[in-house]
Amino acid sequence: MSSSKFITTFLFSLTITLLLQTSFGADPLFHFCSSSENFTANSPYESNLKTLTNSLIYKTPSTGFGLASVGQYQKAYGLALCRGDVSASDCKTCVSEAPKEILNRCPYNKGAIIWYDYCMFKYLDTDFFGKIDDTNKFYMWNLKNVDDPSTFNYKTKELLSQLAEETYGNNKYYASGELKLEKSETLYGLTQCTRDLSSNDCKKCLDDAINELPSCCDGKEGGRVVSGSCNFRYEIYPFVNQ
């Protein structure tokens, strides 16, 4: 991702911070269109991408993760990931909406990625499976500051690091939890990786993301670092489904 795109990411994230969603909605959090060449209408790639999309919509809801590649010529690769606490029906709704929205926003791009609160959908014309994607990345943060940034930052990293260990240590590559703070407050968090990664790469992806806390969310009541391979989120209010 170019430096100009990275700056745009920060600015855009700042403008939508107040829209941090607590339930599934039609509006995506963010998206990127790839800078690779475009495909043409009625081409083999378009046909393969359509088949790929249908396959992921079908495969993903049962486990919350889908991975597929379609075609011999002009092959399309894709994956879909639903947040670990999301029901199969909500996962299907999100994964069904995502490709329609990203194809509308990135018409004829051979690669694109889109994130919602409940899911992520990604496709590309080259094999990206099993590789850490730290190119497609964005930050979101709450505009409100905490009273004691130093202590809060320490506690936030403590919780997320603990959740990261749980994440790459289980088959679902997802963990959520909470940590009691002072004044009867509670910090809530989640961490997640795409399941095409090895356990070591999931660990690396999350560790690198958590190390970006000072750049992303220093002293903020809530925040996220989200990439194409892993993500974390924390808030001072509950946001996962029980």
JSON list of C-alpha atoms in Angstrom, two decimals:
[
{"chain": "A", "resi": 1, "resn": "MET", "atom": "CA", "xyz": [0.00, 0.00, 0.00]},
{"chain": "A", "resi": 2, "resn": "SER", "atom": "CA", "xyz": [1.39, 3.39, -0.95]},
{"chain": "A", "resi": 3, "resn": "SER", "atom": "CA", "xyz": [2.08, 6.10, 1.64]},
{"chain": "A", "resi": 4, "resn": "SER", "atom": "CA", "xyz": [-0.70, 8.23, 0.18]},
{"chain": "A", "resi": 5, "resn": "LYS", "atom": "CA", "xyz": [-3.17, 5.39, 0.61]},
{"chain": "A", "resi": 6, "resn": "PHE", "atom": "CA", "xyz": [-1.92, 4.84, 4.17]},
{"chain": "A", "resi": 7, "resn": "ILE", "atom": "CA", "xyz": [-2.55, 8.51, 5.02]},
{"chain": "A", "resi": 8, "resn": "THR", "atom": "CA", "xyz": [-5.97, 8.31, 3.42]},
{"chain": "A", "resi": 9, "resn": "THR", "atom": "CA", "xyz": [-6.68, 5.27, 5.57]},
{"chain": "A", "resi": 10, "resn": "PHE", "atom": "CA", "xyz": [-5.96, 7.21, 8.77]},
{"chain": "A", "resi": 11, "resn": "LEU", "atom": "CA", "xyz": [-8.05, 10.20, 7.71]},
{"chain": "A", "resi": 12, "resn": "PHE", "atom": "CA", "xyz": [-10.96, 8.07, 6.63]},
{"chain": "A", "resi": 13, "resn": "SER", "atom": "CA", "xyz": [-10.79, 6.01, 9.79]},
{"chain": "A", "resi": 14, "resn": "LEU", "atom": "CA", "xyz": [-10.89, 9.18, 11.85]},
{"chain": "A", "resi": 15, "resn": "THR", "atom": "CA", "xyz": [-14.04, 10.41, 10.12]},
{"chain": "A", "resi": 16, "resn": "ILE", "atom": "CA", "xyz": [-15.90, 7.17, 10.72]},
{"chain": "A", "resi": 17, "resn": "THR", "atom": "CA", "xyz": [-14.74, 6.55, 14.27]},
{"chain": "A", "resi": 18, "resn": "LEU", "atom": "CA", "xyz": [-18.07, 7.64, 15.72]},
{"chain": "A", "resi": 19, "resn": "LEU", "atom": "CA", "xyz": [-19.78, 5.06, 13.55]},
{"chain": "A", "resi": 20, "resn": "LEU", "atom": "CA", "xyz": [-18.26, 2.05, 15.34]},
{"chain": "A", "resi": 21, "resn": "GLN", "atom": "CA", "xyz": [-21.08, -0.39, 14.95]},
{"chain": "A", "resi": 22, "resn": "THR", "atom": "CA", "xyz": [-22.54, -2.56, 17.68]},
{"chain": "A", "resi": 23, "resn": "SER", "atom": "CA", "xyz": [-24.68, -4.65, 15.36]},
{"chain": "A", "resi": 24, "resn": "PHE", "atom": "CA", "xyz": [-24.58, -5.77, 11.74]},
{"chain": "A", "resi": 25, "resn": "GLY", "atom": "CA", "xyz": [-25.51, -3.10, 9.26]},
{"chain": "A", "resi": 26, "resn": "ALA", "atom": "CA", "xyz": [-25.30, -2.57, 5.53]},
{"chain": "A", "resi": 27, "resn": "ASP", "atom": "CA", "xyz": [-22.43, -0.10, 5.74]},
{"chain": "A", "resi": 28, "resn": "PRO", "atom": "CA", "xyz": [-18.93, -1.59, 5.46]},
{"chain": "A", "resi": 29, "resn": "LEU", "atom": "CA", "xyz": [-16.15, -0.44, 7.76]},
{"chain": "A", "resi": 30, "resn": "PHE", "atom": "CA", "xyz": [-13.58, -0.11, 4.98]},
{"chain": "A", "resi": 31, "resn": "HIS", "atom": "CA", "xyz": [-12.49, -1.49, 1.63]},
{"chain": "A", "resi": 32, "resn": "PHE", "atom": "CA", "xyz": [-9.56, -1.51, -0.78]},
{"chain": "A", "resi": 33, "resn": "CYS", "atom": "CA", "xyz": [-9.56, -2.05, -4.54]},
{"chain": "A", "resi": 34, "resn": "SER", "atom": "CA", "xyz": [-6.37, -3.68, -5.79]},
{"chain": "A", "resi": 35, "resn": "SER", "atom": "CA", "xyz": [-4.03, -1.81, -8.10]},
{"chain": "A", "resi": 36, "resn": "SER", "atom": "CA", "xyz": [-3.62, -4.86, -10.35]},
{"chain": "A", "resi": 37, "resn": "GLU", "atom": "CA", "xyz": [-5.00, -4.95, -13.87]},
{"chain": "A", "resi": 38, "resn": "ASN", "atom": "CA", "xyz": [-8.73, -5.11, -14.47]},
{"chain": "A", "resi": 39, "resn": "PHE", "atom": "CA", "xyz": [-10.73, -7.93, -15.98]},
{"chain": "A", "resi": 40, "resn": "THR", "atom": "CA", "xyz": [-13.20, -7.48, -18.83]},
{"chain": "A", "resi": 41, "resn": "ALA", "atom": "CA", "xyz": [-16.89, -8.25, -18.96]},
{"chain": "A", "resi": 42, "resn": "ASN", "atom": "CA", "xyz": [-17.78, -11.82, -19.90]},
{"chain": "A", "resi": 43, "resn": "SER", "atom": "CA", "xyz": [-14.15, -12.91, -19.49]},
{"chain": "A", "resi": 44, "resn": "PRO", "atom": "CA", "xyz": [-13.07, -16.22, -17.93]},
{"chain": "A", "resi": 45, "resn": "TYR", "atom": "CA", "xyz": [-11.99, -14.31, -14.81]},
{"chain": "A", "resi": 46, "resn": "GLU", "atom": "CA", "xyz": [-15.44, -12.79, -14.35]},
{"chain": "A", "resi": 47, "resn": "SER", "atom": "CA", "xyz": [-16.98, -16.25, -14.65]},
{"chain": "A", "resi": 48, "resn": "ASN", "atom": "CA", "xyz": [-14.48, -17.72, -12.19]},
{"chain": "A", "resi": 49, "resn": "LEU", "atom": "CA", "xyz": [-15.03, -14.87, -9.74]},
{"chain": "A", "resi": 50, "resn": "LYS", "atom": "CA", "xyz": [-18.79, -15.40, -9.83]},
{"chain": "A", "resi": 51, "resn": "THR", "atom": "CA", "xyz": [-18.36, -19.11, -9.14]},
{"chain": "A", "resi": 52, "resn": "LEU", "atom": "CA", "xyz": [-15.88, -18.33, -6.38]},
{"chain": "A", "resi": 53, "resn": "THR", "atom": "CA", "xyz": [-18.26, -15.89, -4.73]},
{"chain": "A", "resi": 54, "resn": "ASN", "atom": "CA", "xyz": [-21.14, -18.37, -4.76]},
{"chain": "A", "resi": 55, "resn": "SER", "atom": "CA", "xyz": [-18.85, -21.05, -3.32]},
{"chain": "A", "resi": 56, "resn": "LEU", "atom": "CA", "xyz": [-17.74, -18.84, -0.42]},
{"chain": "A", "resi": 57, "resn": "ILE", "atom": "CA", "xyz": [-21.32, -17.75, 0.35]},
{"chain": "A", "resi": 58, "resn": "TYR", "atom": "CA", "xyz": [-22.23, -21.43, 0.58]},
{"chain": "A", "resi": 59, "resn": "LYS", "atom": "CA", "xyz": [-19.15, -22.69, 2.45]},
{"chain": "A", "resi": 60, "resn": "THR", "atom": "CA", "xyz": [-18.46, -19.96, 5.00]},
{"chain": "A", "resi": 61, "resn": "PRO", "atom": "CA", "xyz": [-21.51, -19.79, 7.36]},
{"chain": "A", "resi": 62, "resn": "SER", "atom": "CA", "xyz": [-21.17, -23.33, 8.77]},
{"chain": "A", "resi": 63, "resn": "THR", "atom": "CA", "xyz": [-17.70, -22.74, 10.25]},
{"chain": "A", "resi": 64, "resn": "GLY", "atom": "CA", "xyz": [-17.22, -18.96, 9.91]},
{"chain": "A", "resi": 65, "resn": "PHE", "atom": "CA", "xyz": [-14.42, -19.33, 7.39]},
{"chain": "A", "resi": 66, "resn": "GLY", "atom": "CA", "xyz": [-14.26, -20.19, 3.70]},
{"chain": "A", "resi": 67, "resn": "LEU", "atom": "CA", "xyz": [-11.35, -20.57, 1.29]},
{"chain": "A", "resi": 68, "resn": "ALA", "atom": "CA", "xyz": [-11.57, -21.38, -2.43]},
{"chain": "A", "resi": 69, "resn": "SER", "atom": "CA", "xyz": [-9.92, -21.06, -5.82]},
{"chain": "A", "resi": 70, "resn": "VAL", "atom": "CA", "xyz": [-11.70, -21.45, -9.15]},
{"chain": "A", "resi": 71, "resn": "GLY", "atom": "CA", "xyz": [-10.56, -21.88, -12.73]},
{"chain": "A", "resi": 72, "resn": "GLN", "atom": "CA", "xyz": [-7.71, -23.25, -14.79]},
{"chain": "A", "resi": 73, "resn": "TYR", "atom": "CA", "xyz": [-7.26, -20.11, -16.85]},
{"chain": "A", "resi": 74, "resn": "GLN", "atom": "CA", "xyz": [-7.48, -16.65, -15.23]},
{"chain": "A", "resi": 75, "resn": "LYS", "atom": "CA", "xyz": [-7.87, -18.31, -11.82]},
{"chain": "A", "resi": 76, "resn": "ALA", "atom": "CA", "xyz": [-9.59, -16.49, -8.95]},
{"chain": "A", "resi": 77, "resn": "TYR", "atom": "CA", "xyz": [-8.65, -16.94, -5.29]},
{"chain": "A", "resi": 78, "resn": "GLY", "atom": "CA", "xyz": [-10.81, -15.87, -2.38]},
{"chain": "A", "resi": 79, "resn": "LEU", "atom": "CA", "xyz": [-11.60, -16.15, 1.29]},
{"chain": "A", "resi": 80, "resn": "ALA", "atom": "CA", "xyz": [-14.34, -15.06, 3.66]},
{"chain": "A", "resi": 81, "resn": "LEU", "atom": "CA", "xyz": [-14.09, -14.76, 7.43]},
{"chain": "A", "resi": 82, "resn": "CYS", "atom": "CA", "xyz": [-16.86, -14.09, 9.92]},
{"chain": "A", "resi": 83, "resn": "ARG", "atom": "CA", "xyz": [-16.22, -12.78, 13.41]},
{"chain": "A", "resi": 84, "resn": "GLY", "atom": "CA", "xyz": [-15.93, -15.68, 15.81]},
{"chain": "A", "resi": 85, "resn": "ASP", "atom": "CA", "xyz": [-19.01, -14.86, 17.87]},
{"chain": "A", "resi": 86, "resn": "VAL", "atom": "CA", "xyz": [-21.35, -14.34, 14.91]},
{"chain": "A", "resi": 87, "resn": "SER", "atom": "CA", "xyz": [-24.20, -16.80, 14.29]},
{"chain": "A", "resi": 88, "resn": "ALA", "atom": "CA", "xyz": [-24.36, -18.83, 11.08]},
{"chain": "A", "resi": 89, "resn": "SER", "atom": "CA", "xyz": [-27.36, -16.83, 9.86]},
{"chain": "A", "resi": 90, "resn": "ASP", "atom": "CA", "xyz": [-25.71, -13.46, 10.50]},
{"chain": "A", "resi": 91, "resn": "CYS", "atom": "CA", "xyz": [-22.52, -14.77, 8.92]},
{"chain": "A", "resi": 92, "resn": "LYS", "atom": "CA", "xyz": [-24.44, -15.78, 5.79]},
{"chain": "A", "resi": 93, "resn": "THR", "atom": "CA", "xyz": [-26.15, -12.39, 5.62]},
{"chain": "A", "resi": 94, "resn": "CYS", "atom": "CA", "xyz": [-22.82, -10.57, 5.85]},
{"chain": "A", "resi": 95, "resn": "VAL", "atom": "CA", "xyz": [-20.93, -12.83, 3.45]},
{"chain": "A", "resi": 96, "resn": "SER", "atom": "CA", "xyz": [-23.78, -12.59, 0.93]},
{"chain": "A", "resi": 97, "resn": "GLU", "atom": "CA", "xyz": [-23.80, -8.79, 1.10]},
{"chain": "A", "resi": 98, "resn": "ALA", "atom": "CA", "xyz": [-20.03, -8.30, 0.96]},
{"chain": "A", "resi": 99, "resn": "PRO", "atom": "CA", "xyz": [-19.28, -9.46, -2.61]},
{"chain": "A", "resi": 100, "resn": "LYS", "atom": "CA", "xyz": [-22.18, -7.47, -4.04]},
{"chain": "A", "resi": 101, "resn": "GLU", "atom": "CA", "xyz": [-20.94, -4.34, -2.31]},
{"chain": "A", "resi": 102, "resn": "ILE", "atom": "CA", "xyz": [-17.26, -4.76, -3.18]},
{"chain": "A", "resi": 103, "resn": "LEU", "atom": "CA", "xyz": [-18.01, -5.53, -6.84]},
{"chain": "A", "resi": 104, "resn": "ASN", "atom": "CA", "xyz": [-20.05, -2.33, -6.92]},
{"chain": "A", "resi": 105, "resn": "ARG", "atom": "CA", "xyz": [-17.20, -0.33, -5.36]},
{"chain": "A", "resi": 106, "resn": "CYS", "atom": "CA", "xyz": [-14.39, -2.02, -7.30]},
{"chain": "A", "resi": 107, "resn": "PRO", "atom": "CA", "xyz": [-15.92, -2.92, -10.69]},
{"chain": "A", "resi": 108, "resn": "TYR", "atom": "CA", "xyz": [-13.61, -5.05, -12.83]},
{"chain": "A", "resi": 109, "resn": "ASN", "atom": "CA", "xyz": [-10.73, -4.97, -10.34]},
{"chain": "A", "resi": 110, "resn": "LYS", "atom": "CA", "xyz": [-9.05, -8.37, -10.24]},
{"chain": "A", "resi": 111, "resn": "GLY", "atom": "CA", "xyz": [-8.57, -8.01, -6.50]},
{"chain": "A", "resi": 112, "resn": "ALA", "atom": "CA", "xyz": [-10.44, -6.35, -3.65]},
{"chain": "A", "resi": 113, "resn": "ILE", "atom": "CA", "xyz": [-11.13, -6.65, 0.06]},
{"chain": "A", "resi": 114, "resn": "ILE", "atom": "CA", "xyz": [-14.00, -5.39, 2.20]},
{"chain": "A", "resi": 115, "resn": "TRP", "atom": "CA", "xyz": [-14.64, -5.45, 5.94]},
{"chain": "A", "resi": 116, "resn": "TYR", "atom": "CA", "xyz": [-17.85, -5.27, 7.92]},
{"chain": "A", "resi": 117, "resn": "ASP", "atom": "CA", "xyz": [-18.32, -5.56, 11.66]},
{"chain": "A", "resi": 118, "resn": "TYR", "atom": "CA", "xyz": [-19.33, -9.18, 11.18]},
{"chain": "A", "resi": 119, "resn": "CYS", "atom": "CA", "xyz": [-17.21, -10.37, 8.25]},
{"chain": "A", "resi": 120, "resn": "MET", "atom": "CA", "xyz": [-14.43, -9.85, 5.76]},
{"chain": "A", "resi": 121, "resn": "PHE", "atom": "CA", "xyz": [-14.41, -10.84, 2.08]},
{"chain": "A", "resi": 122, "resn": "LYS", "atom": "CA", "xyz": [-11.31, -10.90, -0.14]},
{"chain": "A", "resi": 123, "resn": "TYR", "atom": "CA", "xyz": [-10.42, -12.05, -3.64]},
{"chain": "A", "resi": 124, "resn": "LEU", "atom": "CA", "xyz": [-7.37, -11.80, -5.91]},
{"chain": "A", "resi": 125, "resn": "ASP", "atom": "CA", "xyz": [-6.02, -13.13, -9.18]},
{"chain": "A", "resi": 126, "resn": "THR", "atom": "CA", "xyz": [-2.89, -14.55, -7.52]},
{"chain": "A", "resi": 127, "resn": "ASP", "atom": "CA", "xyz": [-2.52, -17.15, -4.78]},
{"chain": "A", "resi": 128, "resn": "PHE", "atom": "CA", "xyz": [-2.36, -15.36, -1.41]},
{"chain": "A", "resi": 129, "resn": "PHE", "atom": "CA", "xyz": [-3.32, -18.30, 0.81]},
{"chain": "A", "resi": 130, "resn": "GLY", "atom": "CA", "xyz": [-1.12, -18.86, 3.83]},
{"chain": "A", "resi": 131, "resn": "LYS", "atom": "CA", "xyz": [0.66, -15.52, 3.52]},
{"chain": "A", "resi": 132, "resn": "ILE", "atom": "CA", "xyz": [0.36, -12.68, 6.02]},
{"chain": "A", "resi": 133, "resn": "ASP", "atom": "CA", "xyz": [-1.44, -9.73, 4.43]},
{"chain": "A", "resi": 134, "resn": "ASP", "atom": "CA", "xyz": [-0.21, -6.56, 6.11]},
{"chain": "A", "resi": 135, "resn": "THR", "atom": "CA", "xyz": [-0.67, -4.43, 2.99]},
{"chain": "A", "resi": 136, "resn": "ASN", "atom": "CA", "xyz": [-4.43, -4.09, 3.33]},
{"chain": "A", "resi": 137, "resn": "LYS", "atom": "CA", "xyz": [-4.74, -2.50, 6.76]},
{"chain": "A", "resi": 138, "resn": "PHE", "atom": "CA", "xyz": [-6.67, 0.23, 8.53]},
{"chain": "A", "resi": 139, "resn": "TYR", "atom": "CA", "xyz": [-7.10, 1.68, 12.02]},
{"chain": "A", "resi": 140, "resn": "MET", "atom": "CA", "xyz": [-10.23, 2.82, 13.83]},
{"chain": "A", "resi": 141, "resn": "TRP", "atom": "CA", "xyz": [-10.40, 4.50, 17.23]},
{"chain": "A", "resi": 142, "resn": "ASN", "atom": "CA", "xyz": [-12.80, 6.16, 19.61]},
{"chain": "A", "resi": 143, "resn": "LEU", "atom": "CA", "xyz": [-12.43, 9.92, 19.86]},
{"chain": "A", "resi": 144, "resn": "LYS", "atom": "CA", "xyz": [-12.80, 9.84, 23.65]},
{"chain": "A", "resi": 145, "resn": "ASN", "atom": "CA", "xyz": [-9.62, 9.78, 25.75]},
{"chain": "A", "resi": 146, "resn": "VAL", "atom": "CA", "xyz": [-9.19, 7.89, 29.02]},
{"chain": "A", "resi": 147, "resn": "ASP", "atom": "CA", "xyz": [-8.16, 9.67, 32.22]},
{"chain": "A", "resi": 148, "resn": "ASP", "atom": "CA", "xyz": [-4.97, 7.66, 32.78]},
{"chain": "A", "resi": 149, "resn": "PRO", "atom": "CA", "xyz": [-3.52, 6.78, 29.34]},
{"chain": "A", "resi": 150, "resn": "SER", "atom": "CA", "xyz": [-0.38, 5.05, 30.62]},
{"chain": "A", "resi": 151, "resn": "THR", "atom": "CA", "xyz": [-2.21, 2.58, 32.85]},
{"chain": "A", "resi": 152, "resn": "PHE", "atom": "CA", "xyz": [-5.01, 2.04, 30.33]},
{"chain": "A", "resi": 153, "resn": "ASN", "atom": "CA", "xyz": [-2.56, 1.38, 27.49]},
{"chain": "A", "resi": 154, "resn": "TYR", "atom": "CA", "xyz": [-0.74, -1.17, 29.65]},
{"chain": "A", "resi": 155, "resn": "LYS", "atom": "CA", "xyz": [-3.98, -2.96, 30.54]},
{"chain": "A", "resi": 156, "resn": "THR", "atom": "CA", "xyz": [-5.14, -2.92, 26.93]},
{"chain": "A", "resi": 157, "resn": "LYS", "atom": "CA", "xyz": [-1.93, -4.53, 25.70]},
{"chain": "A", "resi": 158, "resn": "GLU", "atom": "CA", "xyz": [-2.10, -7.04, 28.55]},
{"chain": "A", "resi": 159, "resn": "LEU", "atom": "CA", "xyz": [-5.61, -8.14, 27.58]},
{"chain": "A", "resi": 160, "resn": "LEU", "atom": "CA", "xyz": [-4.95, -8.26, 23.83]},
{"chain": "A", "resi": 161, "resn": "SER", "atom": "CA", "xyz": [-1.68, -10.18, 24.28]},
{"chain": "A", "resi": 162, "resn": "GLN", "atom": "CA", "xyz": [-3.48, -12.73, 26.44]},
{"chain": "A", "resi": 163, "resn": "LEU", "atom": "CA", "xyz": [-6.24, -13.08, 23.84]},
{"chain": "A", "resi": 164, "resn": "ALA", "atom": "CA", "xyz": [-3.67, -13.39, 21.04]},
{"chain": "A", "resi": 165, "resn": "GLU", "atom": "CA", "xyz": [-2.13, -16.40, 22.80]},
{"chain": "A", "resi": 166, "resn": "GLU", "atom": "CA", "xyz": [-5.55, -17.99, 23.07]},
{"chain": "A", "resi": 167, "resn": "THR", "atom": "CA", "xyz": [-6.24, -17.25, 19.40]},
{"chain": "A", "resi": 168, "resn": "TYR", "atom": "CA", "xyz": [-3.26, -18.94, 17.79]},
{"chain": "A", "resi": 169, "resn": "GLY", "atom": "CA", "xyz": [-3.63, -21.80, 20.24]},
{"chain": "A", "resi": 170, "resn": "ASN", "atom": "CA", "xyz": [-7.11, -22.88, 19.09]},
{"chain": "A", "resi": 171, "resn": "ASN", "atom": "CA", "xyz": [-8.53, -24.16, 15.82]},
{"chain": "A", "resi": 172, "resn": "LYS", "atom": "CA", "xyz": [-10.97, -21.29, 15.43]},
{"chain": "A", "resi": 173, "resn": "TYR", "atom": "CA", "xyz": [-8.21, -18.65, 15.55]},
{"chain": "A", "resi": 174, "resn": "TYR", "atom": "CA", "xyz": [-10.49, -16.41, 17.60]},
{"chain": "A", "resi": 175, "resn": "ALA", "atom": "CA", "xyz": [-10.69, -15.31, 21.21]},
{"chain": "A", "resi": 176, "resn": "SER", "atom": "CA", "xyz": [-12.60, -12.72, 23.20]},
{"chain": "A", "resi": 177, "resn": "GLY", "atom": "CA", "xyz": [-12.45, -11.73, 26.83]},
{"chain": "A", "resi": 178, "resn": "GLU", "atom": "CA", "xyz": [-12.51, -8.99, 29.40]},
{"chain": "A", "resi": 179, "resn": "LEU", "atom": "CA", "xyz": [-10.34, -7.40, 32.07]},
{"chain": "A", "resi": 180, "resn": "LYS", "atom": "CA", "xyz": [-11.53, -5.55, 35.17]},
{"chain": "A", "resi": 181, "resn": "LEU", "atom": "CA", "xyz": [-10.28, -1.98, 35.48]},
{"chain": "A", "resi": 182, "resn": "GLU", "atom": "CA", "xyz": [-10.51, 0.55, 38.27]},
{"chain": "A", "resi": 183, "resn": "LYS", "atom": "CA", "xyz": [-13.75, 2.37, 39.14]},
{"chain": "A", "resi": 184, "resn": "SER", "atom": "CA", "xyz": [-15.81, -0.73, 38.32]},
{"chain": "A", "resi": 185, "resn": "GLU", "atom": "CA", "xyz": [-15.00, -0.39, 34.62]},
{"chain": "A", "resi": 186, "resn": "THR", "atom": "CA", "xyz": [-14.37, -3.36, 32.36]},
{"chain": "A", "resi": 187, "resn": "LEU", "atom": "CA", "xyz": [-12.22, -3.59, 29.24]},
{"chain": "A", "resi": 188, "resn": "TYR", "atom": "CA", "xyz": [-13.49, -5.90, 26.49]},
{"chain": "A", "resi": 189, "resn": "GLY", "atom": "CA", "xyz": [-11.45, -7.25, 23.60]},
{"chain": "A", "resi": 190, "resn": "LEU", "atom": "CA", "xyz": [-11.19, -9.73, 20.76]},
{"chain": "A", "resi": 191, "resn": "THR", "atom": "CA", "xyz": [-8.45, -11.05, 18.48]},
{"chain": "A", "resi": 192, "resn": "GLN", "atom": "CA", "xyz": [-8.81, -13.13, 15.32]},
{"chain": "A", "resi": 193, "resn": "CYS", "atom": "CA", "xyz": [-6.80, -14.53, 12.40]},
{"chain": "A", "resi": 194, "resn": "THR", "atom": "CA", "xyz": [-7.80, -15.98, 9.05]},
{"chain": "A", "resi": 195, "resn": "ARG", "atom": "CA", "xyz": [-7.49, -19.76, 9.20]},
{"chain": "A", "resi": 196, "resn": "ASP", "atom": "CA", "xyz": [-5.26, -20.13, 6.16]},
{"chain": "A", "resi": 197, "resn": "LEU", "atom": "CA", "xyz": [-2.32, -18.93, 8.29]},
{"chain": "A", "resi": 198, "resn": "SER", "atom": "CA", "xyz": [-0.05, -21.22, 10.27]},
{"chain": "A", "resi": 199, "resn": "SER", "atom": "CA", "xyz": [-0.15, -20.85, 14.04]},
{"chain": "A", "resi": 200, "resn": "ASN", "atom": "CA", "xyz": [3.23, -19.08, 13.96]},
{"chain": "A", "resi": 201, "resn": "ASP", "atom": "CA", "xyz": [2.05, -16.63, 11.30]},
{"chain": "A", "resi": 202, "resn": "CYS", "atom": "CA", "xyz": [-1.16, -15.96, 13.23]},
{"chain": "A", "resi": 203, "resn": "LYS", "atom": "CA", "xyz": [0.98, -15.17, 16.26]},
{"chain": "A", "resi": 204, "resn": "LYS", "atom": "CA", "xyz": [3.25, -12.88, 14.24]},
{"chain": "A", "resi": 205, "resn": "CYS", "atom": "CA", "xyz": [0.32, -11.09, 12.63]},
{"chain": "A", "resi": 206, "resn": "LEU", "atom": "CA", "xyz": [-1.38, -10.40, 15.96]},
{"chain": "A", "resi": 207, "resn": "ASP", "atom": "CA", "xyz": [1.84, -9.49, 17.77]},
{"chain": "A", "resi": 208, "resn": "ASP", "atom": "CA", "xyz": [2.69, -6.98, 15.04]},
{"chain": "A", "resi": 209, "resn": "ALA", "atom": "CA", "xyz": [-0.84, -5.53, 15.16]},
{"chain": "A", "resi": 210, "resn": "ILE", "atom": "CA", "xyz": [-0.78, -5.18, 18.94]},
{"chain": "A", "resi": 211, "resn": "ASN", "atom": "CA", "xyz": [2.59, -3.44, 18.71]},
{"chain": "A", "resi": 212, "resn": "GLU", "atom": "CA", "xyz": [0.83, -0.77, 16.63]},
{"chain": "A", "resi": 213, "resn": "LEU", "atom": "CA", "xyz": [-1.35, 0.24, 19.59]},
{"chain": "A", "resi": 214, "resn": "PRO", "atom": "CA", "xyz": [0.66, 3.44, 20.28]},
{"chain": "A", "resi": 215, "resn": "SER", "atom": "CA", "xyz": [0.21, 4.55, 16.66]},
{"chain": "A", "resi": 216, "resn": "CYS", "atom": "CA", "xyz": [-3.40, 3.51, 16.45]},
{"chain": "A", "resi": 217, "resn": "CYS", "atom": "CA", "xyz": [-5.14, 4.15, 19.70]},
{"chain": "A", "resi": 218, "resn": "ASP", "atom": "CA", "xyz": [-2.92, 5.76, 22.34]},
{"chain": "A", "resi": 219, "resn": "GLY", "atom": "CA", "xyz": [-5.14, 6.52, 25.34]},
{"chain": "A", "resi": 220, "resn": "LYS", "atom": "CA", "xyz": [-8.36, 5.99, 23.41]},
{"chain": "A", "resi": 221, "resn": "GLU", "atom": "CA", "xyz": [-11.40, 4.31, 24.97]},
{"chain": "A", "resi": 222, "resn": "GLY", "atom": "CA", "xyz": [-11.70, 1.94, 22.01]},
{"chain": "A", "resi": 223, "resn": "GLY", "atom": "CA", "xyz": [-9.82, 0.96, 18.89]},
{"chain": "A", "resi": 224, "resn": "ARG", "atom": "CA", "xyz": [-9.02, -1.55, 16.20]},
{"chain": "A", "resi": 225, "resn": "VAL", "atom": "CA", "xyz": [-6.17, -2.58, 13.97]},
{"chain": "A", "resi": 226, "resn": "VAL", "atom": "CA", "xyz": [-7.58, -4.57, 11.07]},
{"chain": "A", "resi": 227, "resn": "SER", "atom": "CA", "xyz": [-5.65, -6.26, 8.25]},
{"chain": "A", "resi": 228, "resn": "GLY", "atom": "CA", "xyz": [-6.34, -8.86, 5.60]},
{"chain": "A", "resi": 229, "resn": "SER", "atom": "CA", "xyz": [-5.01, -11.63, 7.87]},
{"chain": "A", "resi": 230, "resn": "CYS", "atom": "CA", "xyz": [-5.79, -10.67, 11.46]},
{"chain": "A", "resi": 231, "resn": "ASN", "atom": "CA", "xyz": [-7.42, -8.05, 13.63]},
{"chain": "A", "resi": 232, "resn": "PHE", "atom": "CA", "xyz": [-8.04, -6.91, 17.16]},
{"chain": "A", "resi": 233, "resn": "ARG", "atom": "CA", "xyz": [-10.63, -4.70, 18.79]},
{"chain": "A", "resi": 234, "resn": "TYR", "atom": "CA", "xyz": [-11.09, -3.37, 22.30]},
{"chain": "A", "resi": 235, "resn": "GLU", "atom": "CA", "xyz": [-13.78, -1.23, 23.93]},
{"chain": "A", "resi": 236, "resn": "ILE", "atom": "CA", "xyz": [-14.94, -0.24, 27.42]},
{"chain": "A", "resi": 237, "resn": "TYR", "atom": "CA", "xyz": [-18.38, -1.64, 26.62]},
{"chain": "A", "resi": 238, "resn": "PRO", "atom": "CA", "xyz": [-19.37, -5.21, 25.60]},
{"chain": "A", "resi": 239, "resn": "PHE", "atom": "CA", "xyz": [-19.59, -5.67, 21.84]},
{"chain": "A", "resi": 240, "resn": "VAL", "atom": "CA", "xyz": [-19.38, -9.43, 21.24]},
{"chain": "A", "resi": 241, "resn": "ASN", "atom": "CA", "xyz": [-22.35, -11.78, 21.22]},
{"chain": "A", "resi": 242, "resn": "GLN", "atom": "CA", "xyz": [-22.63, -14.05, 24.23]}
]
